[in-house]
Protein backbone atom coordinates (compact mmCIF):
# COMPACT_ATOMS: atom_id res chain seq x y z
CA UNK A 1 0.00 0.00 0.00
CA UNK A 2 1.38 3.40 -0.97
CA UNK A 3 1.65 5.92 1.84
CA UNK A 4 -0.90 8.69 1.90
CA UNK A 5 -1.67 11.57 4.19
CA UNK A 6 -4.96 13.40 4.45
CA UNK A 7 -5.65 16.66 6.27
CA UNK A 8 -8.95 17.93 7.60
CA UNK A 9 -9.55 21.05 9.66
CA UNK A 10 -12.60 21.26 11.91
CA UNK A 11 -13.43 24.98 12.11
CA UNK A 12 -15.93 24.45 14.95
CA UNK A 13 -13.46 22.81 17.34
CA UNK A 14 -10.38 24.36 15.66
CA UNK A 15 -8.64 20.98 15.48
CA UNK A 16 -6.37 19.93 12.62
CA UNK A 17 -6.76 16.26 11.75
CA UNK A 18 -3.99 14.42 9.94
CA UNK A 19 -4.54 10.81 8.86
CA UNK A 20 -1.76 8.51 7.72
CA UNK A 21 -2.12 5.46 5.48
CA UNK A 22 0.44 2.77 4.63
CA UNK A 23 4.10 2.61 5.59
CA UNK A 24 5.17 5.73 7.46
CA UNK A 25 8.79 6.66 8.16
CA UNK A 26 10.35 9.55 10.05
CA UNK A 27 11.09 11.20 6.70
CA UNK A 28 7.45 10.95 5.62
CA UNK A 29 6.25 12.40 8.91
CA UNK A 30 8.68 15.34 8.74
CA UNK A 31 8.25 16.06 5.03
CA UNK A 32 4.45 15.97 5.26
CA UNK A 33 4.53 18.51 8.08
CA UNK A 34 6.96 20.69 6.13
CA UNK A 35 4.64 20.61 3.12
CA UNK A 36 1.70 21.56 5.36
CA UNK A 37 3.72 24.51 6.72
CA UNK A 38 4.78 25.66 3.24
CA UNK A 39 1.25 25.36 1.82
CA UNK A 40 -0.19 27.05 4.92
CA UNK A 41 -2.65 24.20 5.50
CA UNK A 42 -2.70 24.74 9.26
CA UNK A 43 -4.87 27.71 10.27
CA UNK A 44 -3.36 30.06 12.85
CA UNK A 45 -6.34 29.53 15.18
CA UNK A 46 -5.70 25.78 15.44
CA UNK A 47 -5.92 24.73 19.11
CA UNK A 48 -4.58 21.19 18.69
CA UNK A 49 -3.89 18.25 16.44
CA UNK A 50 -5.27 14.75 16.10
CA UNK A 51 -2.98 12.40 14.19
CA UNK A 52 -4.63 9.15 13.13
CA UNK A 53 -2.21 6.27 12.54
CA UNK A 54 -4.77 3.43 12.68
CA UNK A 55 -4.37 2.74 8.94
CA UNK A 56 -0.60 3.21 8.99
CA UNK A 57 2.40 1.08 9.85
CA UNK A 58 5.43 2.71 11.47
CA UNK A 59 8.40 1.87 9.26
CA UNK A 60 11.00 2.89 11.84
CA UNK A 61 12.89 1.55 14.80
CA UNK A 62 11.56 2.32 18.26
CA UNK A 63 14.77 4.20 19.09
CA UNK A 64 13.98 6.73 16.33
CA UNK A 65 11.25 8.25 18.53
CA UNK A 66 13.54 11.11 19.58
CA UNK A 67 13.58 12.38 15.98
CA UNK A 68 9.82 12.93 16.16
CA UNK A 69 10.10 14.83 19.45
CA UNK A 70 12.98 16.89 18.06
CA UNK A 71 10.90 17.79 15.00
CA UNK A 72 8.10 19.15 17.19
CA UNK A 73 10.61 21.08 19.32
CA UNK A 74 12.23 22.62 16.21
CA UNK A 75 8.81 23.81 15.03
CA UNK A 76 7.37 25.34 18.18
CA UNK A 77 6.04 28.27 16.14
CA UNK A 78 3.33 25.76 15.10
CA UNK A 79 3.25 23.32 18.04
CA UNK A 80 4.00 25.55 21.08
CA UNK A 81 1.61 24.73 23.95
CA UNK A 82 -0.54 22.68 21.57
CA UNK A 83 -1.88 19.20 22.26
CA UNK A 84 -1.01 16.50 19.75
CA UNK A 85 -3.26 13.47 20.20
CA UNK A 86 -2.06 10.36 18.38
CA UNK A 87 -4.58 7.63 17.63
CA UNK A 88 -3.15 4.17 17.07
CA UNK A 89 -4.04 0.56 17.77
CA UNK A 90 -0.71 -1.09 16.98
CA UNK A 91 1.62 -2.06 19.86
CA UNK A 92 4.84 -0.77 18.22
CA UNK A 93 3.21 2.57 17.44
CA UNK A 94 1.92 2.90 21.02
CA UNK A 95 5.46 2.35 22.30
CA UNK A 96 6.90 4.97 19.92
CA UNK A 97 4.20 7.52 20.80
CA UNK A 98 4.65 6.91 24.54
CA UNK A 99 8.40 7.43 24.21
CA UNK A 100 7.80 10.68 22.28
CA UNK A 101 5.44 11.82 25.05
CA UNK A 102 8.24 11.36 27.58
CA UNK A 103 10.30 13.91 25.62
CA UNK A 104 7.55 16.55 25.30
CA UNK A 105 8.99 20.02 25.70
CA UNK A 106 6.95 23.04 24.64
CA UNK A 107 4.05 20.93 23.33
CA UNK A 108 1.94 18.04 24.69
CA UNK A 109 1.46 14.62 23.07
CA UNK A 110 -0.45 11.56 24.16
CA UNK A 111 -1.52 8.23 22.62
CA UNK A 112 -5.18 7.27 22.27
CA UNK A 113 -7.09 4.34 20.84
CA UNK A 114 -10.28 6.23 19.91
CA UNK A 115 -11.11 9.48 18.16
CA UNK A 116 -13.58 10.42 20.89
CA UNK A 117 -10.97 10.21 23.65
CA UNK A 118 -8.40 12.08 21.56
CA UNK A 119 -10.85 14.90 20.78
CA UNK A 120 -11.94 15.21 24.44
CA UNK A 121 -8.31 15.53 25.56
CA UNK A 122 -7.43 18.13 22.91
CA UNK A 123 -10.47 20.23 23.82
CA UNK A 124 -10.08 19.92 27.61
CA UNK A 125 -9.05 23.12 29.39
CA UNK A 126 -9.49 25.34 26.34
Tab-separated table of N, CA, C and O in Angstrom:
chain	number	residue	atom	x	y	z
A	1	UNK	N	0.840	-1.178	0.000
A	1	UNK	CA	0.000	0.000	0.000
A	1	UNK	C	0.888	1.245	0.000
A	1	UNK	O	1.791	1.367	0.802
A	2	UNK	N	0.610	2.167	-0.892
A	2	UNK	CA	1.385	3.401	-0.973
A	2	UNK	C	0.973	4.349	0.153
A	2	UNK	O	-0.199	4.448	0.484
A	3	UNK	N	1.972	5.018	0.729
A	3	UNK	CA	1.647	5.917	1.837
A	3	UNK	C	0.824	7.091	1.341
A	3	UNK	O	0.994	7.570	0.224
A	4	UNK	N	-0.072	7.531	2.189
A	4	UNK	CA	-0.904	8.687	1.904
A	4	UNK	C	-1.121	9.448	3.196
A	4	UNK	O	-1.102	8.877	4.276
A	5	UNK	N	-1.377	10.720	3.036
A	5	UNK	CA	-1.669	11.573	4.187
A	5	UNK	C	-2.837	12.463	3.806
A	5	UNK	O	-2.852	13.048	2.726
A	6	UNK	N	-3.813	12.546	4.696
A	6	UNK	CA	-4.965	13.403	4.455
A	6	UNK	C	-5.092	14.382	5.610
A	6	UNK	O	-4.873	14.027	6.769
A	7	UNK	N	-5.451	15.613	5.281
A	7	UNK	CA	-5.646	16.665	6.266
A	7	UNK	C	-7.111	17.066	6.281
A	7	UNK	O	-7.767	17.102	5.247
A	8	UNK	N	-7.597	17.397	7.458
A	8	UNK	CA	-8.952	17.929	7.598
A	8	UNK	C	-8.947	18.883	8.786
A	8	UNK	O	-8.478	18.528	9.873
A	9	UNK	N	-9.465	20.073	8.572
A	9	UNK	CA	-9.555	21.051	9.658
A	9	UNK	C	-11.012	21.188	10.066
A	9	UNK	O	-11.897	21.384	9.228
A	10	UNK	N	-11.263	21.080	11.358
A	10	UNK	CA	-12.600	21.262	11.905
A	10	UNK	C	-12.695	22.694	12.427
A	10	UNK	O	-12.134	23.005	13.484
A	11	UNK	N	-13.377	23.581	11.690
A	11	UNK	CA	-13.429	24.983	12.114
A	11	UNK	C	-14.223	25.209	13.399
A	11	UNK	O	-13.967	26.169	14.118
A	12	UNK	N	-15.144	24.309	13.725
A	12	UNK	CA	-15.929	24.451	14.953
A	12	UNK	C	-15.045	24.239	16.179
A	12	UNK	O	-15.019	25.064	17.089
A	13	UNK	N	-14.315	23.121	16.203
A	13	UNK	CA	-13.458	22.807	17.341
A	13	UNK	C	-12.040	23.349	17.180
A	13	UNK	O	-11.243	23.307	18.115
A	14	UNK	N	-11.702	23.820	15.979
A	14	UNK	CA	-10.376	24.359	15.659
A	14	UNK	C	-9.276	23.310	15.837
A	14	UNK	O	-8.198	23.608	16.340
A	15	UNK	N	-9.594	22.080	15.415
A	15	UNK	CA	-8.642	20.976	15.478
A	15	UNK	C	-8.209	20.607	14.063
A	15	UNK	O	-9.045	20.490	13.165
A	16	UNK	N	-6.901	20.425	13.885
A	16	UNK	CA	-6.366	19.933	12.618
A	16	UNK	C	-6.211	18.423	12.732
A	16	UNK	O	-5.548	17.933	13.638
A	17	UNK	N	-6.855	17.712	11.824
A	17	UNK	CA	-6.756	16.262	11.752
A	17	UNK	C	-5.783	15.894	10.639
A	17	UNK	O	-5.820	16.486	9.552
A	18	UNK	N	-4.943	14.912	10.931
A	18	UNK	CA	-3.993	14.425	9.935
A	18	UNK	C	-4.036	12.906	10.003
A	18	UNK	O	-3.735	12.322	11.050
A	19	UNK	N	-4.431	12.269	8.903
A	19	UNK	CA	-4.542	10.812	8.858
A	19	UNK	C	-3.458	10.240	7.968
A	19	UNK	O	-3.203	10.765	6.870
A	20	UNK	N	-2.844	9.180	8.443
A	20	UNK	CA	-1.764	8.514	7.721
A	20	UNK	C	-2.234	7.143	7.244
A	20	UNK	O	-2.967	6.451	7.970
A	21	UNK	N	-1.764	6.750	6.061
A	21	UNK	CA	-2.117	5.458	5.481
A	21	UNK	C	-0.857	4.796	4.922
A	21	UNK	O	-0.037	5.462	4.297
A	22	UNK	N	-0.694	3.503	5.191
A	22	UNK	CA	0.438	2.771	4.633
A	22	UNK	C	1.677	2.862	5.493
A	22	UNK	O	1.612	3.183	6.674
A	23	UNK	N	2.822	2.568	4.883
A	23	UNK	CA	4.098	2.613	5.586
A	23	UNK	C	4.504	4.062	5.840
A	23	UNK	O	4.535	4.871	4.910
A	24	UNK	N	4.834	4.359	7.074
A	24	UNK	CA	5.171	5.729	7.465
A	24	UNK	C	6.539	5.726	8.134
A	24	UNK	O	6.751	5.039	9.131
A	25	UNK	N	7.444	6.525	7.596
A	25	UNK	CA	8.788	6.664	8.155
A	25	UNK	C	8.935	8.042	8.791
A	25	UNK	O	8.078	8.915	8.629
A	26	UNK	N	10.038	8.230	9.484
A	26	UNK	CA	10.354	9.546	10.053
A	26	UNK	C	10.385	10.588	8.939
A	26	UNK	O	9.858	11.692	9.099
A	27	UNK	N	10.999	10.250	7.814
A	27	UNK	CA	11.091	11.203	6.700
A	27	UNK	C	9.715	11.596	6.180
A	27	UNK	O	9.480	12.766	5.852
A	28	UNK	N	8.805	10.646	6.090
A	28	UNK	CA	7.452	10.951	5.616
A	28	UNK	C	6.731	11.856	6.612
A	28	UNK	O	6.061	12.817	6.224
A	29	UNK	N	6.881	11.557	7.886
A	29	UNK	CA	6.246	12.399	8.909
A	29	UNK	C	6.769	13.828	8.801
A	29	UNK	O	5.988	14.782	8.711
A	30	UNK	N	8.078	14.001	8.789
A	30	UNK	CA	8.677	15.340	8.738
A	30	UNK	C	8.347	16.061	7.435
A	30	UNK	O	7.951	17.233	7.459
A	31	UNK	N	8.492	15.382	6.315
A	31	UNK	CA	8.252	16.055	5.029
A	31	UNK	C	6.782	16.430	4.857
A	31	UNK	O	6.466	17.483	4.294
A	32	UNK	N	5.876	15.620	5.379
A	32	UNK	CA	4.455	15.966	5.263
A	32	UNK	C	4.125	17.197	6.102
A	32	UNK	O	3.337	18.052	5.682
A	33	UNK	N	4.731	17.298	7.280
A	33	UNK	CA	4.530	18.506	8.082
A	33	UNK	C	5.124	19.718	7.369
A	33	UNK	O	4.500	20.790	7.324
A	34	UNK	N	6.319	19.568	6.821
A	34	UNK	CA	6.958	20.694	6.127
A	34	UNK	C	6.105	21.165	4.954
A	34	UNK	O	5.961	22.377	4.738
A	35	UNK	N	5.528	20.234	4.222
A	35	UNK	CA	4.636	20.609	3.117
A	35	UNK	C	3.409	21.349	3.645
A	35	UNK	O	2.961	22.334	3.041
A	36	UNK	N	2.863	20.882	4.763
A	36	UNK	CA	1.703	21.563	5.358
A	36	UNK	C	2.061	22.981	5.780
A	36	UNK	O	1.267	23.911	5.594
A	37	UNK	N	3.272	23.170	6.331
A	37	UNK	CA	3.716	24.509	6.716
A	37	UNK	C	3.852	25.397	5.477
A	37	UNK	O	3.366	26.528	5.455
A	38	UNK	N	4.529	24.873	4.456
A	38	UNK	CA	4.781	25.655	3.237
A	38	UNK	C	3.486	26.020	2.515
A	38	UNK	O	3.364	27.124	1.977
A	39	UNK	N	2.524	25.108	2.509
A	39	UNK	CA	1.250	25.357	1.824
A	39	UNK	C	0.238	26.056	2.722
A	39	UNK	O	-0.896	26.289	2.315
A	40	UNK	N	0.656	26.363	3.945
A	40	UNK	CA	-0.189	27.048	4.922
A	40	UNK	C	-1.531	26.344	5.119
A	40	UNK	O	-2.592	26.966	5.146
A	41	UNK	N	-1.460	25.023	5.284
A	41	UNK	CA	-2.651	24.195	5.496
A	41	UNK	C	-3.181	24.342	6.914
A	41	UNK	O	-4.374	24.171	7.157
A	42	UNK	N	-2.324	24.680	7.845
A	42	UNK	CA	-2.699	24.736	9.264
A	42	UNK	C	-3.122	26.160	9.624
A	42	UNK	O	-2.293	27.067	9.664
A	43	UNK	N	-4.409	26.372	9.890
A	43	UNK	CA	-4.868	27.714	10.266
A	43	UNK	C	-4.216	28.186	11.570
A	43	UNK	O	-3.939	27.390	12.468
A	44	UNK	N	-4.000	29.470	11.667
A	44	UNK	CA	-3.357	30.061	12.853
A	44	UNK	C	-4.172	29.807	14.128
A	44	UNK	O	-3.621	29.713	15.210
A	45	UNK	N	-5.493	29.706	13.991
A	45	UNK	CA	-6.343	29.528	15.175
A	45	UNK	C	-6.449	28.075	15.648
A	45	UNK	O	-7.176	27.777	16.600
A	46	UNK	N	-5.688	27.180	15.045
A	46	UNK	CA	-5.695	25.775	15.443
A	46	UNK	C	-5.332	25.644	16.924
A	46	UNK	O	-4.327	26.183	17.373
A	47	UNK	N	-6.181	24.905	17.674
A	47	UNK	CA	-5.923	24.729	19.110
A	47	UNK	C	-5.202	23.417	19.414
A	47	UNK	O	-4.645	23.250	20.494
A	48	UNK	N	-5.242	22.476	18.478
A	48	UNK	CA	-4.585	21.193	18.692
A	48	UNK	C	-4.661	20.320	17.461
A	48	UNK	O	-5.281	20.685	16.457
A	49	UNK	N	-4.014	19.168	17.566
A	49	UNK	CA	-3.890	18.249	16.440
A	49	UNK	C	-4.324	16.853	16.842
A	49	UNK	O	-4.059	16.418	17.966
A	50	UNK	N	-4.974	16.166	15.920
A	50	UNK	CA	-5.268	14.749	16.102
A	50	UNK	C	-4.663	14.025	14.916
A	50	UNK	O	-5.025	14.267	13.765
A	51	UNK	N	-3.685	13.169	15.220
A	51	UNK	CA	-2.981	12.404	14.195
A	51	UNK	C	-3.475	10.969	14.257
A	51	UNK	O	-3.354	10.312	15.290
A	52	UNK	N	-4.030	10.490	13.162
A	52	UNK	CA	-4.628	9.153	13.127
A	52	UNK	C	-3.705	8.202	12.376
A	52	UNK	O	-3.530	8.321	11.164
A	53	UNK	N	-3.124	7.265	13.106
A	53	UNK	CA	-2.207	6.271	12.537
A	53	UNK	C	-2.835	4.877	12.472
A	53	UNK	O	-2.121	3.900	12.255
A	54	UNK	N	-4.141	4.752	12.643
A	54	UNK	CA	-4.765	3.429	12.677
A	54	UNK	C	-4.639	2.674	11.356
A	54	UNK	O	-4.619	1.455	11.349
A	55	UNK	N	-4.521	3.384	10.252
A	55	UNK	CA	-4.371	2.738	8.942
A	55	UNK	C	-2.930	2.788	8.454
A	55	UNK	O	-2.663	2.570	7.269
A	56	UNK	N	-2.017	3.088	9.346
A	56	UNK	CA	-0.597	3.215	8.992
A	56	UNK	C	0.233	2.174	9.735
A	56	UNK	O	-0.193	1.622	10.749
A	57	UNK	N	1.421	1.951	9.212
A	57	UNK	CA	2.399	1.077	9.850
A	57	UNK	C	3.681	1.876	9.999
A	57	UNK	O	4.200	2.422	9.013
A	58	UNK	N	4.179	1.979	11.227
A	58	UNK	CA	5.426	2.709	11.468
A	58	UNK	C	6.588	1.913	10.891
A	58	UNK	O	6.884	0.819	11.357
A	59	UNK	N	7.233	2.487	9.892
A	59	UNK	CA	8.403	1.875	9.262
A	59	UNK	C	9.644	2.549	9.842
A	59	UNK	O	10.324	3.323	9.173
A	60	UNK	N	9.875	2.279	11.138
A	60	UNK	CA	10.997	2.893	11.844
A	60	UNK	C	11.314	2.043	13.063
A	60	UNK	O	10.482	1.265	13.519
A	61	UNK	N	12.508	2.219	13.568
A	61	UNK	CA	12.891	1.551	14.804
A	61	UNK	C	12.354	2.347	15.981
A	61	UNK	O	12.219	3.580	15.912
A	62	UNK	N	12.084	1.657	17.063
A	62	UNK	CA	11.564	2.317	18.263
A	62	UNK	C	12.509	3.415	18.736
A	62	UNK	O	12.070	4.480	19.173
A	63	UNK	N	13.821	3.197	18.595
A	63	UNK	CA	14.772	4.198	19.086
A	63	UNK	C	14.827	5.466	18.226
A	63	UNK	O	15.522	6.413	18.569
A	64	UNK	N	14.064	5.519	17.159
A	64	UNK	CA	13.985	6.731	16.333
A	64	UNK	C	12.955	7.724	16.876
A	64	UNK	O	12.768	8.800	16.302
A	65	UNK	N	12.292	7.382	17.978
A	65	UNK	CA	11.247	8.248	18.527
A	65	UNK	C	11.748	9.659	18.827
A	65	UNK	O	11.017	10.625	18.674
A	66	UNK	N	13.003	9.796	19.229
A	66	UNK	CA	13.542	11.114	19.581
A	66	UNK	C	13.521	12.062	18.384
A	66	UNK	O	13.388	13.281	18.565
A	67	UNK	N	13.626	11.522	17.181
A	67	UNK	CA	13.579	12.378	15.985
A	67	UNK	C	12.219	13.047	15.833
A	67	UNK	O	12.128	14.187	15.374
A	68	UNK	N	11.167	12.347	16.223
A	68	UNK	CA	9.824	12.932	16.160
A	68	UNK	C	9.718	14.067	17.178
A	68	UNK	O	9.282	15.171	16.848
A	69	UNK	N	10.139	13.800	18.413
A	69	UNK	CA	10.097	14.834	19.453
A	69	UNK	C	10.945	16.040	19.053
A	69	UNK	O	10.521	17.196	19.238
A	70	UNK	N	12.113	15.792	18.496
A	70	UNK	CA	12.982	16.894	18.056
A	70	UNK	C	12.331	17.718	16.956
A	70	UNK	O	12.486	18.940	16.913
A	71	UNK	N	11.593	17.063	16.068
A	71	UNK	CA	10.902	17.793	15.004
A	71	UNK	C	9.877	18.756	15.606
A	71	UNK	O	9.814	19.925	15.221
A	72	UNK	N	9.080	18.277	16.546
A	72	UNK	CA	8.096	19.152	17.190
A	72	UNK	C	8.784	20.315	17.898
A	72	UNK	O	8.345	21.454	17.803
A	73	UNK	N	9.877	20.032	18.589
A	73	UNK	CA	10.611	21.084	19.315
A	73	UNK	C	11.185	22.127	18.359
A	73	UNK	O	11.232	23.311	18.677
A	74	UNK	N	11.657	21.689	17.193
A	74	UNK	CA	12.229	22.620	16.211
A	74	UNK	C	11.156	23.471	15.535
A	74	UNK	O	11.481	24.456	14.867
A	75	UNK	N	9.904	23.095	15.693
A	75	UNK	CA	8.805	23.806	15.034
A	75	UNK	C	7.772	24.300	16.047
A	75	UNK	O	6.568	24.224	15.808
A	76	UNK	N	8.270	24.857	17.139
A	76	UNK	CA	7.367	25.339	18.179
A	76	UNK	C	6.520	26.527	17.723
A	76	UNK	O	5.491	26.813	18.352
A	77	UNK	N	6.893	27.197	16.647
A	77	UNK	CA	6.035	28.268	16.143
A	77	UNK	C	4.669	27.715	15.738
A	77	UNK	O	3.674	28.432	15.745
A	78	UNK	N	4.602	26.431	15.427
A	78	UNK	CA	3.332	25.764	15.096
A	78	UNK	C	2.799	24.976	16.296
A	78	UNK	O	1.605	25.003	16.573
A	79	UNK	N	3.673	24.275	17.020
A	79	UNK	CA	3.253	23.320	18.044
A	79	UNK	C	3.288	23.839	19.485
A	79	UNK	O	2.798	23.168	20.383
A	80	UNK	N	3.831	25.030	19.722
A	80	UNK	CA	3.998	25.546	21.083
A	80	UNK	C	2.682	25.509	21.862
A	80	UNK	O	1.659	26.039	21.428
A	81	UNK	N	2.741	24.845	23.025
A	81	UNK	CA	1.609	24.727	23.947
A	81	UNK	C	0.375	24.061	23.333
A	81	UNK	O	-0.721	24.176	23.875
A	82	UNK	N	0.561	23.384	22.213
A	82	UNK	CA	-0.545	22.677	21.565
A	82	UNK	C	-0.548	21.219	22.006
A	82	UNK	O	0.482	20.645	22.346
A	83	UNK	N	-1.730	20.624	21.976
A	83	UNK	CA	-1.876	19.202	22.258
A	83	UNK	C	-1.864	18.442	20.937
A	83	UNK	O	-2.528	18.852	19.978
A	84	UNK	N	-1.110	17.367	20.923
A	84	UNK	CA	-1.005	16.503	19.751
A	84	UNK	C	-1.466	15.117	20.190
A	84	UNK	O	-0.732	14.387	20.847
A	85	UNK	N	-2.698	14.778	19.849
A	85	UNK	CA	-3.258	13.470	20.195
A	85	UNK	C	-2.959	12.503	19.055
A	85	UNK	O	-3.213	12.815	17.892
A	86	UNK	N	-2.425	11.348	19.397
A	86	UNK	CA	-2.063	10.362	18.385
A	86	UNK	C	-2.928	9.127	18.589
A	86	UNK	O	-2.903	8.515	19.657
A	87	UNK	N	-3.704	8.796	17.563
A	87	UNK	CA	-4.577	7.628	17.625
A	87	UNK	C	-3.886	6.468	16.931
A	87	UNK	O	-3.495	6.572	15.760
A	88	UNK	N	-3.741	5.364	17.657
A	88	UNK	CA	-3.154	4.167	17.074
A	88	UNK	C	-3.640	2.945	17.828
A	88	UNK	O	-4.020	3.039	18.999
A	89	UNK	N	-3.619	1.813	17.142
A	89	UNK	CA	-4.040	0.564	17.772
A	89	UNK	C	-2.982	-0.533	17.601
A	89	UNK	O	-3.245	-1.694	17.864
A	90	UNK	N	-1.789	-0.125	17.184
A	90	UNK	CA	-0.711	-1.091	16.978
A	90	UNK	C	0.320	-0.967	18.106
A	90	UNK	O	0.746	0.135	18.435
A	91	UNK	N	0.712	-2.099	18.712
A	91	UNK	CA	1.620	-2.058	19.858
A	91	UNK	C	2.915	-1.273	19.619
A	91	UNK	O	3.301	-0.461	20.466
A	92	UNK	N	3.580	-1.481	18.485
A	92	UNK	CA	4.837	-0.767	18.223
A	92	UNK	C	4.602	0.738	18.174
A	92	UNK	O	5.379	1.525	18.711
A	93	UNK	N	3.519	1.145	17.542
A	93	UNK	CA	3.209	2.570	17.440
A	93	UNK	C	2.909	3.161	18.815
A	93	UNK	O	3.320	4.284	19.115
A	94	UNK	N	2.214	2.421	19.661
A	94	UNK	CA	1.919	2.901	21.015
A	94	UNK	C	3.224	3.125	21.782
A	94	UNK	O	3.389	4.131	22.478
A	95	UNK	N	4.162	2.206	21.629
A	95	UNK	CA	5.460	2.346	22.296
A	95	UNK	C	6.172	3.609	21.801
A	95	UNK	O	6.663	4.415	22.601
A	96	UNK	N	6.217	3.801	20.487
A	96	UNK	CA	6.898	4.972	19.920
A	96	UNK	C	6.243	6.262	20.421
A	96	UNK	O	6.921	7.188	20.870
A	97	UNK	N	4.925	6.316	20.369
A	97	UNK	CA	4.204	7.519	20.798
A	97	UNK	C	4.415	7.785	22.291
A	97	UNK	O	4.598	8.932	22.709
A	98	UNK	N	4.421	6.755	23.102
A	98	UNK	CA	4.647	6.906	24.536
A	98	UNK	C	6.061	7.424	24.809
A	98	UNK	O	6.259	8.279	25.682
A	99	UNK	N	7.028	6.941	24.051
A	99	UNK	CA	8.404	7.429	24.206
A	99	UNK	C	8.523	8.888	23.766
A	99	UNK	O	9.255	9.670	24.386
A	100	UNK	N	7.815	9.273	22.710
A	100	UNK	CA	7.804	10.679	22.278
A	100	UNK	C	7.199	11.540	23.390
A	100	UNK	O	7.744	12.597	23.731
A	101	UNK	N	6.099	11.072	23.978
A	101	UNK	CA	5.437	11.819	25.054
A	101	UNK	C	6.400	12.113	26.211
A	101	UNK	O	6.374	13.202	26.797
A	102	UNK	N	7.274	11.175	26.497
A	102	UNK	CA	8.245	11.356	27.583
A	102	UNK	C	9.234	12.479	27.289
A	102	UNK	O	9.846	13.024	28.210
A	103	UNK	N	9.369	12.852	26.020
A	103	UNK	CA	10.302	13.911	25.617
A	103	UNK	C	9.601	15.242	25.331
A	103	UNK	O	10.244	16.194	24.893
A	104	UNK	N	8.299	15.309	25.563
A	104	UNK	CA	7.550	16.545	25.296
A	104	UNK	C	8.223	17.736	25.961
A	104	UNK	O	8.599	17.670	27.137
A	105	UNK	N	8.364	18.811	25.196
A	105	UNK	CA	8.990	20.025	25.701
A	105	UNK	C	8.485	21.191	24.861
A	105	UNK	O	8.935	21.394	23.741
A	106	UNK	N	7.505	21.913	25.381
A	106	UNK	CA	6.948	23.036	24.642
A	106	UNK	C	5.648	22.685	23.934
A	106	UNK	O	4.975	23.549	23.392
A	107	UNK	N	5.284	21.440	23.929
A	107	UNK	CA	4.046	20.931	23.334
A	107	UNK	C	3.631	19.729	24.191
A	107	UNK	O	4.372	19.292	25.064
A	108	UNK	N	2.449	19.184	23.939
A	108	UNK	CA	1.943	18.040	24.695
A	108	UNK	C	1.488	16.956	23.721
A	108	UNK	O	0.733	17.250	22.787
A	109	UNK	N	1.917	15.731	23.917
A	109	UNK	CA	1.464	14.624	23.071
A	109	UNK	C	0.982	13.484	23.949
A	109	UNK	O	1.389	13.371	25.109
A	110	UNK	N	0.098	12.673	23.375
A	110	UNK	CA	-0.452	11.562	24.156
A	110	UNK	C	-1.082	10.561	23.199
A	110	UNK	O	-1.739	10.948	22.233
A	111	UNK	N	-0.893	9.252	23.471
A	111	UNK	CA	-1.519	8.230	22.625
A	111	UNK	C	-2.968	7.955	23.036
A	111	UNK	O	-3.309	8.036	24.217
A	112	UNK	N	-3.775	7.628	22.052
A	112	UNK	CA	-5.181	7.270	22.272
A	112	UNK	C	-5.550	6.130	21.337
A	112	UNK	O	-4.928	5.946	20.297
A	113	UNK	N	-6.615	5.418	21.706
A	113	UNK	CA	-7.094	4.345	20.836
A	113	UNK	C	-8.395	4.712	20.139
A	113	UNK	O	-8.825	4.022	19.222
A	114	UNK	N	-9.029	5.815	20.559
A	114	UNK	CA	-10.276	6.233	19.911
A	114	UNK	C	-10.252	7.728	19.585
A	114	UNK	O	-9.616	8.522	20.284
A	115	UNK	N	-10.980	8.076	18.565
A	115	UNK	CA	-11.114	9.475	18.156
A	115	UNK	C	-11.810	10.288	19.249
A	115	UNK	O	-11.422	11.416	19.538
A	116	UNK	N	-12.825	9.712	19.862
A	116	UNK	CA	-13.583	10.423	20.892
A	116	UNK	C	-12.690	10.827	22.066
A	116	UNK	O	-12.763	11.963	22.540
A	117	UNK	N	-11.868	9.907	22.521
A	117	UNK	CA	-10.973	10.207	23.647
A	117	UNK	C	-9.915	11.246	23.245
A	117	UNK	O	-9.610	12.160	24.033
A	118	UNK	N	-9.395	11.129	22.041
A	118	UNK	CA	-8.405	12.085	21.556
A	118	UNK	C	-8.994	13.484	21.473
A	118	UNK	O	-8.396	14.462	21.947
A	119	UNK	N	-10.186	13.597	20.916
A	119	UNK	CA	-10.850	14.901	20.783
A	119	UNK	C	-11.142	15.500	22.158
A	119	UNK	O	-10.902	16.691	22.385
A	120	UNK	N	-11.641	14.700	23.085
A	120	UNK	CA	-11.942	15.207	24.436
A	120	UNK	C	-10.688	15.753	25.100
A	120	UNK	O	-10.729	16.811	25.738
A	121	UNK	N	-9.562	15.065	24.949
A	121	UNK	CA	-8.311	15.528	25.560
A	121	UNK	C	-7.835	16.829	24.928
A	121	UNK	O	-7.432	17.764	25.635
A	122	UNK	N	-7.884	16.904	23.596
A	122	UNK	CA	-7.428	18.127	22.913
A	122	UNK	C	-8.275	19.322	23.339
A	122	UNK	O	-7.756	20.417	23.555
A	123	UNK	N	-9.562	19.116	23.499
A	123	UNK	CA	-10.473	20.228	23.822
A	123	UNK	C	-10.566	20.539	25.314
A	123	UNK	O	-11.089	21.584	25.691
A	124	UNK	N	-10.038	19.672	26.168
A	124	UNK	CA	-10.083	19.916	27.614
A	124	UNK	C	-9.265	21.146	27.972
A	124	UNK	O	-8.198	21.381	27.411
A	125	UNK	N	-9.768	21.951	28.875
A	125	UNK	CA	-9.052	23.124	29.395
A	125	UNK	C	-8.819	24.214	28.353
A	125	UNK	O	-7.858	24.972	28.474
A	126	UNK	N	-9.667	24.272	27.359
A	126	UNK	CA	-9.495	25.340	26.343
A	126	UNK	C	-10.499	26.429	26.606
A	126	UNK	O	-11.601	26.243	26.957
